[in-house]
Short mmCIF file of C-alpha atoms in Angstrom, two decimals:
data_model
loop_
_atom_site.label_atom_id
_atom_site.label_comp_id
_atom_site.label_asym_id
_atom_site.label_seq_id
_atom_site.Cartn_x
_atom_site.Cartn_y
_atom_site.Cartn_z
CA UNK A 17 8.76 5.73 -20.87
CA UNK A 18 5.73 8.58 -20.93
CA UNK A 19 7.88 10.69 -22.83
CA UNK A 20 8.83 8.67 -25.40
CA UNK A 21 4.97 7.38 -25.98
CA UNK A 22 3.88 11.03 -26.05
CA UNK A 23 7.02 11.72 -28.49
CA UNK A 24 5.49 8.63 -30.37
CA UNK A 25 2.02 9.56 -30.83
CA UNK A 26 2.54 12.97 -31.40
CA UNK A 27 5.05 11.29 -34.41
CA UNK A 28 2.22 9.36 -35.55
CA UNK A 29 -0.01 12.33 -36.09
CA UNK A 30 3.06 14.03 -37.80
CA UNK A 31 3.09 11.56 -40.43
CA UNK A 32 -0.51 10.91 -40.85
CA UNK A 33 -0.94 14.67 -42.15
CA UNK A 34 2.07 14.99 -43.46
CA UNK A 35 0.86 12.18 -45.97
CA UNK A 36 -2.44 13.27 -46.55
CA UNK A 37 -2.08 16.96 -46.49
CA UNK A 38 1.15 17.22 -48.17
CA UNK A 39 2.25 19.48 -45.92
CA UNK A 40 5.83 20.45 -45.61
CA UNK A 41 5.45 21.72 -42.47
CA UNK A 42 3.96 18.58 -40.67
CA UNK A 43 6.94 16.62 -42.59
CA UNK A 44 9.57 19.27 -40.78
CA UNK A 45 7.25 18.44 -37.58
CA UNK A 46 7.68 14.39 -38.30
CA UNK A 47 11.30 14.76 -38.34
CA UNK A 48 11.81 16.73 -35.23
CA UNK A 49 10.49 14.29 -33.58
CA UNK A 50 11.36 11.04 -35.11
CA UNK A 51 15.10 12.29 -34.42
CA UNK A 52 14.92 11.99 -30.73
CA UNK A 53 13.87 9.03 -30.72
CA UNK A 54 15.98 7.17 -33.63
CA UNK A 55 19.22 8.93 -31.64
CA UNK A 56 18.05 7.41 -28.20
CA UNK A 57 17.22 3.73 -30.10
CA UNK A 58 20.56 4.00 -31.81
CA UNK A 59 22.95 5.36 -28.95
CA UNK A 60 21.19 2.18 -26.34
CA UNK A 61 22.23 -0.13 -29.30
CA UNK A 62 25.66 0.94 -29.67
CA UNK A 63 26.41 1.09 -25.95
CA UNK A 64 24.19 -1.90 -24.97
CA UNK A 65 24.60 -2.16 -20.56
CA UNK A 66 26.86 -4.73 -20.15
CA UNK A 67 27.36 -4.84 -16.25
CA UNK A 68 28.04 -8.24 -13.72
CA UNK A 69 27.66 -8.56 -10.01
CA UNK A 70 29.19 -10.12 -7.47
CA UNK A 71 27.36 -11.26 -4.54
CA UNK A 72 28.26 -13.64 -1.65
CA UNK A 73 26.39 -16.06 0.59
CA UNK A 74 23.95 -14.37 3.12
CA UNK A 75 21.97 -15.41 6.16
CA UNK A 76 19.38 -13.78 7.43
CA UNK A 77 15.91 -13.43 9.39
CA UNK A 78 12.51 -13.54 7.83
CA UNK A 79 11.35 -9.60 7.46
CA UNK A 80 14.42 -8.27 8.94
CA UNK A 81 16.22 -5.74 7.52
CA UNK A 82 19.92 -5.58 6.15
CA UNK A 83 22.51 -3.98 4.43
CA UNK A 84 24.34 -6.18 1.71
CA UNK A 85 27.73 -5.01 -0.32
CA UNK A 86 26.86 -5.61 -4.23
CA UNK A 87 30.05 -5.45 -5.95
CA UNK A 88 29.14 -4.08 -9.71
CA UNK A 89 31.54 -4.20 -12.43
CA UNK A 90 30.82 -3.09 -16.09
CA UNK A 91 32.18 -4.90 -18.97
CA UNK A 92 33.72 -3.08 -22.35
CA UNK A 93 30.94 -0.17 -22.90
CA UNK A 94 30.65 2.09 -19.87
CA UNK A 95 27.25 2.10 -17.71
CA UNK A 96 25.32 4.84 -17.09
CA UNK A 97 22.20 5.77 -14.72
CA UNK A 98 21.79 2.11 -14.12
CA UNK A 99 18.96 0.76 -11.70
CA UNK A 100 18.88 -2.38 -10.13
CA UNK A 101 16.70 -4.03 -7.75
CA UNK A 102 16.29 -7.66 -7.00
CA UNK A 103 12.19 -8.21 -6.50
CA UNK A 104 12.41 -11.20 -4.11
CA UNK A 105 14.17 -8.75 -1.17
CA UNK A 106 13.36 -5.43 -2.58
CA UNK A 107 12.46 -2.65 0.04
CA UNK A 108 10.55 0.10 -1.85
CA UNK A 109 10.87 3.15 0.08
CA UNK A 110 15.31 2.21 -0.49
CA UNK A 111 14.84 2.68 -3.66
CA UNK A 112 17.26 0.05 -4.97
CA UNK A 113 20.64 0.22 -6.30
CA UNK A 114 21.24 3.04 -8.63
CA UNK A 115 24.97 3.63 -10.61
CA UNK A 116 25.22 6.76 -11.81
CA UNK A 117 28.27 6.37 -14.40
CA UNK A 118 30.78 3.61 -14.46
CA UNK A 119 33.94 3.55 -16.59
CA UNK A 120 34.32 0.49 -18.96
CA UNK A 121 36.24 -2.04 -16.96
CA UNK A 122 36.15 -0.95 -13.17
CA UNK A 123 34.48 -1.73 -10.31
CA UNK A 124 32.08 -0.35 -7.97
CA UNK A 125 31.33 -1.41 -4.59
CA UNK A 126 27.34 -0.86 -3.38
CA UNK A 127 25.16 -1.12 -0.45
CA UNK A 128 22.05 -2.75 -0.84
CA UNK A 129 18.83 -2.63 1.76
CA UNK A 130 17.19 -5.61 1.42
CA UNK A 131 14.84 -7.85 3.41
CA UNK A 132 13.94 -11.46 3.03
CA UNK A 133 9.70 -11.65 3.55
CA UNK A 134 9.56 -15.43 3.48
CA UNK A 135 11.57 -18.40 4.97
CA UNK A 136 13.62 -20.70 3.06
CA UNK A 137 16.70 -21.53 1.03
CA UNK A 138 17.52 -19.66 -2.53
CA UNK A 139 20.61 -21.43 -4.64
CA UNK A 140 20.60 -18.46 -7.30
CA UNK A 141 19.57 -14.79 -6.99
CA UNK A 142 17.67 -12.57 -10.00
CA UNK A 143 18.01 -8.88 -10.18
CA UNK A 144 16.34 -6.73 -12.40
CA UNK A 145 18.03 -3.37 -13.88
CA UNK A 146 16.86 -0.58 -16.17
CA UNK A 147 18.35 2.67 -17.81
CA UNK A 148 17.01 5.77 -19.47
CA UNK A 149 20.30 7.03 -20.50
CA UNK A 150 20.73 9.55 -22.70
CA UNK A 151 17.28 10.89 -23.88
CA UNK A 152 15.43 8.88 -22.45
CA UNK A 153 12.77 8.14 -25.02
CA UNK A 154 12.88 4.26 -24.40
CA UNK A 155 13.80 2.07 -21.80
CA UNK A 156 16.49 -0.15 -21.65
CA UNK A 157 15.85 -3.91 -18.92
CA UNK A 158 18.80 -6.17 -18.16
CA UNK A 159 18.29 -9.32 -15.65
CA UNK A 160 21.11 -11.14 -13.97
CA UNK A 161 20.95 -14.28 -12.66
CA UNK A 162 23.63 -14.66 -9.75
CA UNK A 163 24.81 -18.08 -8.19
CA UNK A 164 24.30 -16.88 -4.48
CA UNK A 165 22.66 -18.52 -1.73
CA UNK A 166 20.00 -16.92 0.18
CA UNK A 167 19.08 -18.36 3.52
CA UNK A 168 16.39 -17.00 5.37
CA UNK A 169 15.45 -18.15 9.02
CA UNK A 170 12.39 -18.27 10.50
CA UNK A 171 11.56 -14.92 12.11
CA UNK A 172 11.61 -15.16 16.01
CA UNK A 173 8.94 -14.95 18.58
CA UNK A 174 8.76 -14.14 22.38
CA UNK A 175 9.31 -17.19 24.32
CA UNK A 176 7.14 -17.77 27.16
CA UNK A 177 8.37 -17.60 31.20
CA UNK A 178 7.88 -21.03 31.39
CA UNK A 179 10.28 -22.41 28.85
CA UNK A 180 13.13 -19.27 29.95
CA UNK A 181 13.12 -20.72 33.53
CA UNK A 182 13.47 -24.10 32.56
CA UNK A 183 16.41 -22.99 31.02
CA UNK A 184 17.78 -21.56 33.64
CA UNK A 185 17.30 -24.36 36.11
CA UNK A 186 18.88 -26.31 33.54
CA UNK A 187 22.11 -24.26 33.62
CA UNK A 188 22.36 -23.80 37.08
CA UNK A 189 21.78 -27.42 37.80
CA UNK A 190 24.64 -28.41 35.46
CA UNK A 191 26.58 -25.35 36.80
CA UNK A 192 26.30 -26.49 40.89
CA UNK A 193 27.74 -30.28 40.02
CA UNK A 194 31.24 -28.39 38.51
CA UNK A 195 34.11 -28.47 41.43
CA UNK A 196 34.86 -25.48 41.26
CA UNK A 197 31.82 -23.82 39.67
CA UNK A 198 33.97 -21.78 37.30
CA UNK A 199 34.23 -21.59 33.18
CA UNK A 200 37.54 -21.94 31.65
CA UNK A 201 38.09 -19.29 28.23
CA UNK A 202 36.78 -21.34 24.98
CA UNK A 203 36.67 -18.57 22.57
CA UNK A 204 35.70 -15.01 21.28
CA UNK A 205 32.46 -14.14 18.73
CA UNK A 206 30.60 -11.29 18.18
CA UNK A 207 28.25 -9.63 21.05
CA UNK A 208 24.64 -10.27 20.47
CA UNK A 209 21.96 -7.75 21.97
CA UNK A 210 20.42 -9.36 25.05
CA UNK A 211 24.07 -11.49 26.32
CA UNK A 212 25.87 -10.63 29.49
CA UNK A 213 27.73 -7.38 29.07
CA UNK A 214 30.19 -8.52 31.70
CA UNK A 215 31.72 -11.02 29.03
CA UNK A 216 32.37 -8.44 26.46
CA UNK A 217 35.90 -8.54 25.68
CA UNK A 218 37.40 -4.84 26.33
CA UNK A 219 40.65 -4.69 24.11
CA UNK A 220 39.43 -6.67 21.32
CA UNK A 221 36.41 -4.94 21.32
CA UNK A 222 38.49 -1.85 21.15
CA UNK A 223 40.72 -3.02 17.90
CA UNK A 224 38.08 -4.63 15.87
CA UNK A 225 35.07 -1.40 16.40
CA UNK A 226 32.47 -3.41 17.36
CA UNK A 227 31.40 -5.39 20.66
CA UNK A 228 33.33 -8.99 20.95
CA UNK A 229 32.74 -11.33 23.73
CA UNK A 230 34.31 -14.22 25.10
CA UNK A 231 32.89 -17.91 25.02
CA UNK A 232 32.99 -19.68 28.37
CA UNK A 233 33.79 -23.32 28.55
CA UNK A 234 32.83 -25.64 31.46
CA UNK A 235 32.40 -29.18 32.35
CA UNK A 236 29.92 -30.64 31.95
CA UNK A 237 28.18 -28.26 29.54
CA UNK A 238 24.38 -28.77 30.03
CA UNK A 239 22.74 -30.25 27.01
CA UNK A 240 18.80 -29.18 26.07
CA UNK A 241 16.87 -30.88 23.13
CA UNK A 242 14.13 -29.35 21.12
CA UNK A 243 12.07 -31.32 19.26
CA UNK A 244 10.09 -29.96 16.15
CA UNK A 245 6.95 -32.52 15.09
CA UNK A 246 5.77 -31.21 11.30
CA UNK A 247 3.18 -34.35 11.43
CA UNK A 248 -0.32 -33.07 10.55
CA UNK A 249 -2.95 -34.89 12.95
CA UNK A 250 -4.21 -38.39 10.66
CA UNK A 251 -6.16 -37.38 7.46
CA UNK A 252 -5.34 -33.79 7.59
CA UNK A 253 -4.57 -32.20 3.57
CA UNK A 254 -1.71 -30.20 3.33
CA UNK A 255 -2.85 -27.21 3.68
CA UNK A 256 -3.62 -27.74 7.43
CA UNK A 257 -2.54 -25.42 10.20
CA UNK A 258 0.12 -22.95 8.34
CA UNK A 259 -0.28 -20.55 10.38
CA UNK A 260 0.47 -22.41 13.51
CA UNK A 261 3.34 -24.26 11.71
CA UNK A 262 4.93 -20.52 11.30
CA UNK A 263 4.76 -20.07 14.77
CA UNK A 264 5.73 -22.84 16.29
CA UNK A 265 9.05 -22.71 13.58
CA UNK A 266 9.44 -19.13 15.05
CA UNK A 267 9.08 -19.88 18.63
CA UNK A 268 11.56 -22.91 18.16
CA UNK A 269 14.28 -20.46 16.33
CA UNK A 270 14.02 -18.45 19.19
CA UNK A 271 14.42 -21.13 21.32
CA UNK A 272 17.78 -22.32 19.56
CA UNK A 273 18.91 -18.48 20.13
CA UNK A 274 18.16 -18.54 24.32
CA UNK A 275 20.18 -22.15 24.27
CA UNK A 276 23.20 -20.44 22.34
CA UNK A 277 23.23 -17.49 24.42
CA UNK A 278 23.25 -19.44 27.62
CA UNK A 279 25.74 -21.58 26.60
CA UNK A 280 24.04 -24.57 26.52
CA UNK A 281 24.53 -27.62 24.20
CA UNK A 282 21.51 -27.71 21.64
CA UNK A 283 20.52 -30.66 20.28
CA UNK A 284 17.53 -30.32 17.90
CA UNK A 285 15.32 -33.30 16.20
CA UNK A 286 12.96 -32.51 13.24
CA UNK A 287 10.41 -35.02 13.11
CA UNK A 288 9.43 -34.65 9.38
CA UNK A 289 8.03 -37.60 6.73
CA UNK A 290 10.72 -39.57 5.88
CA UNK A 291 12.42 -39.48 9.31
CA UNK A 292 14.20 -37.31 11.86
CA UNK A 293 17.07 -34.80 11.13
CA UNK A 294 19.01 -34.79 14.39
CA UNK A 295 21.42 -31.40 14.19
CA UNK A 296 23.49 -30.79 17.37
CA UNK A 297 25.66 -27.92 17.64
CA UNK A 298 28.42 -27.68 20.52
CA UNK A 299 27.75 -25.40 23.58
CA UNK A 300 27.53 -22.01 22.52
CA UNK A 301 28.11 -22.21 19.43
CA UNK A 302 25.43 -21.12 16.57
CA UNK A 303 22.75 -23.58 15.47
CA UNK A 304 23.84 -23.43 11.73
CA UNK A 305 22.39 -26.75 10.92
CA UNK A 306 19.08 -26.82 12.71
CA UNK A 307 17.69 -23.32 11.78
CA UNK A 308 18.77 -24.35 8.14
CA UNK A 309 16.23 -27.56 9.27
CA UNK A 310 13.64 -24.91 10.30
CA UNK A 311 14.24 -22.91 7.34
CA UNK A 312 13.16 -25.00 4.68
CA UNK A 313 10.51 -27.56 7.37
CA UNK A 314 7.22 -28.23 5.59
CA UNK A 315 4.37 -30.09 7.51
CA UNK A 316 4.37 -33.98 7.08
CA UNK A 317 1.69 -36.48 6.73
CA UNK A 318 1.06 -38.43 10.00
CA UNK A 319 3.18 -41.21 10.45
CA UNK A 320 3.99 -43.75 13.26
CA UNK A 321 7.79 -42.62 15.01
CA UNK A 322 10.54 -45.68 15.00
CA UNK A 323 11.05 -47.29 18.12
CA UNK A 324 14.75 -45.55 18.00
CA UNK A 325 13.95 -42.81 16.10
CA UNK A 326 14.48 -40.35 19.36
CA UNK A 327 16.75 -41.80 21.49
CA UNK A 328 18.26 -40.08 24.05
CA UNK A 329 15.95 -37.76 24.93
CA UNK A 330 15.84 -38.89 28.46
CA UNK A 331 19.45 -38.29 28.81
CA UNK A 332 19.47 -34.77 28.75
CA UNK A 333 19.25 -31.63 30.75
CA UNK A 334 15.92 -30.02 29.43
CA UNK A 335 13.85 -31.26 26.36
CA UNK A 336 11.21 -29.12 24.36
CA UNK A 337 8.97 -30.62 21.95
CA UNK A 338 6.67 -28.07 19.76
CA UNK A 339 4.04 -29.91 17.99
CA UNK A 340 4.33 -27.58 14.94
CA UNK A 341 1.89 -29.67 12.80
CA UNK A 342 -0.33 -29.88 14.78
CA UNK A 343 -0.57 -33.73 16.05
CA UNK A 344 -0.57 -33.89 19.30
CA UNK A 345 1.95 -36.93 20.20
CA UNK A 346 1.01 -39.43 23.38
CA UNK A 347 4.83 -38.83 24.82
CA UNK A 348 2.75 -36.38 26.47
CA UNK A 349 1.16 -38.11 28.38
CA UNK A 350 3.58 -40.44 29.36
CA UNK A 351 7.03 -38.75 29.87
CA UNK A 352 6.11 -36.12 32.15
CA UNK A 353 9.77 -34.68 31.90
CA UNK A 354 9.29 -33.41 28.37
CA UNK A 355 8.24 -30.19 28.18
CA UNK A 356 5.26 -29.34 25.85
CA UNK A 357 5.07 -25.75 24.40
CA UNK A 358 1.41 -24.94 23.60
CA UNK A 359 0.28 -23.23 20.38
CA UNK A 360 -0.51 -19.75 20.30
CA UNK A 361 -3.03 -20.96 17.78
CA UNK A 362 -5.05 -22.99 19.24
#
């Protein structure tokens, strides 16, 4: 702390004339201010911050914002003007969590705002607190490592006209071979910004305070692939096309969101170096599995694809393929059905 380095220098100076001018006034001087600080070292030794957290699973987007409860509870010596801040999702104009007094024992429930910079998967969770309290002279650090996991989605980017009207035809093609071109009720989920507003759900929306609409189940539920290829062009290092990898990760989240908003079934393939992850998720419902995939998707050497490694494809509504490491794959050239998003960065 500045004060307590001032109060220590100025100490130091004390005691250097007090010992070689023998002055009882500079030894009065040394112990004025030797006692503010040996009462600050001794009071943060006898009430040492002993304080846990409790902190449950979280999802969320790459540099978007969010409000997380903290539970803190403080162990047999009471806390006092306690800061805590966890650097890895720390927004600095919020400041943090800050806990003013808590009684030994109890419990106190915070709001944190945090926001997750950088895609990917975190199994334990470090936050860093500090406290003054009472003179503060020194400075008191604590870290707490939490078992919490942290997942953080790609962010999402605009998708272009192109791939939103395939979707549609997509749906309504599926949509005009139903007999009676009706959905039946599936089930109800939270309202995202963007949906129908015809299918919010009045009376439970009512009850529960916030926006609830219904899922709508037909047959047969249109089915729409997306294909992610993380294989680098031959010969490429590692460190080849990043930027476009983020992109084409971001474009293909947002892609998963327009197929669970339309109620489509998403099946996603992520071509990566020791095979394909195949996640399908049922129509409507979120794709858990394959933005996890995204999440944690690093480009992959080139490699030759198994004769059955993506089978199927041909048997479905609409089919996306987003050459996200760059290699451009010859399915291009001969399945004119796919269709091929093009970078933004090249």
């Amino acid at each position: 702390m500045p004060r307590g380095r001032v109060v220590l220098v100025l100490l130091h100076l004390a005691l250097a004339a007090a010992w070689l001018g023998e002055d009882d006034h500079a030894r009065i001087a040394a112990s004025l201010l030797a006692t503010p600080l040996l009462v600050d070292l001794w009071t943060k030794l006898r009430h040492r911050p002993d304080v846990r957290l409790r902190l449950g699973p979280r999802c969320t987007v790459a540099r978007a914002p969010f409000l997380e409860p903290v539970v803190v509870e403080a162990g047999r010596s009471p806390v006092h003007a306690l800061r805590l801040r966890e650097p890895q999702t720390h927004v600095r104009d919020a400041g943090g969590l800050h806990v003013p007094f808590l009684a030994a024992g109890s419990t106190h429930e915070l709001r944190n705002a945090a926001r997750s910079i950088r895609r990917g998967v975190v199994r334990e969770r470090t936050f860093q607190g500090e406290t003054v309290w009472p003179l503060g002279m020194l400075r008191w650090r604590i870290e707490l490592v939490l078992d919490a996991r942290l997942l953080t989605e790609p962010a999402r980017a605009p998708l272009p006209p192109s791939v939103l009207a395939a979707l549609a035809a997509a749906d309504a093609e599926a949509k005009a071979g139903r007999r009676d071109g009706q959905d039946e009720f599936h089930a109800l989920r939270e309202y995202r910004d963007g949906e129908d507003a015809r299918l919010v759900h009045a009376r439970r929306s009512a009850a529960r305070g916030e926006p609830v609409r219904r899922v709508l189940r037909g047959s047969p539920a249109p089915r729409c692939a997306v294909v992610v290829d993380l294989r680098r062009p031959p010969g490429m290092p590692p460190s080849f096309g990043r930027r476009r990898l983020e992109q084409e990760l971001s474009r293909a989240a947002a892609l998963a969101d327009a197929v669970e908003a339309r109620g489509l079934t998403l099946i996603g393939h992520v071509i990566g170096e020791a095979g394909t992850e195949r996640c399908e998720s049922a129509a409507g419902a979120p794709p858990t599995a394959f933005l996890e995939a995204l999440a944690v998707a690093r480009s992959a050497s080139y490699r030759l694809l198994a004769e059955r490694e993506l089978e199927g494809l041909d048997e479905v509504d609409a089919c996306f393929w987003l050459a996200a490491g760059g290699h451009e794959d010859p399915l291009r050239q001969r399945d004119p059905q796919l269709h091929f998003l093009e970078s933004e960065a090249s």
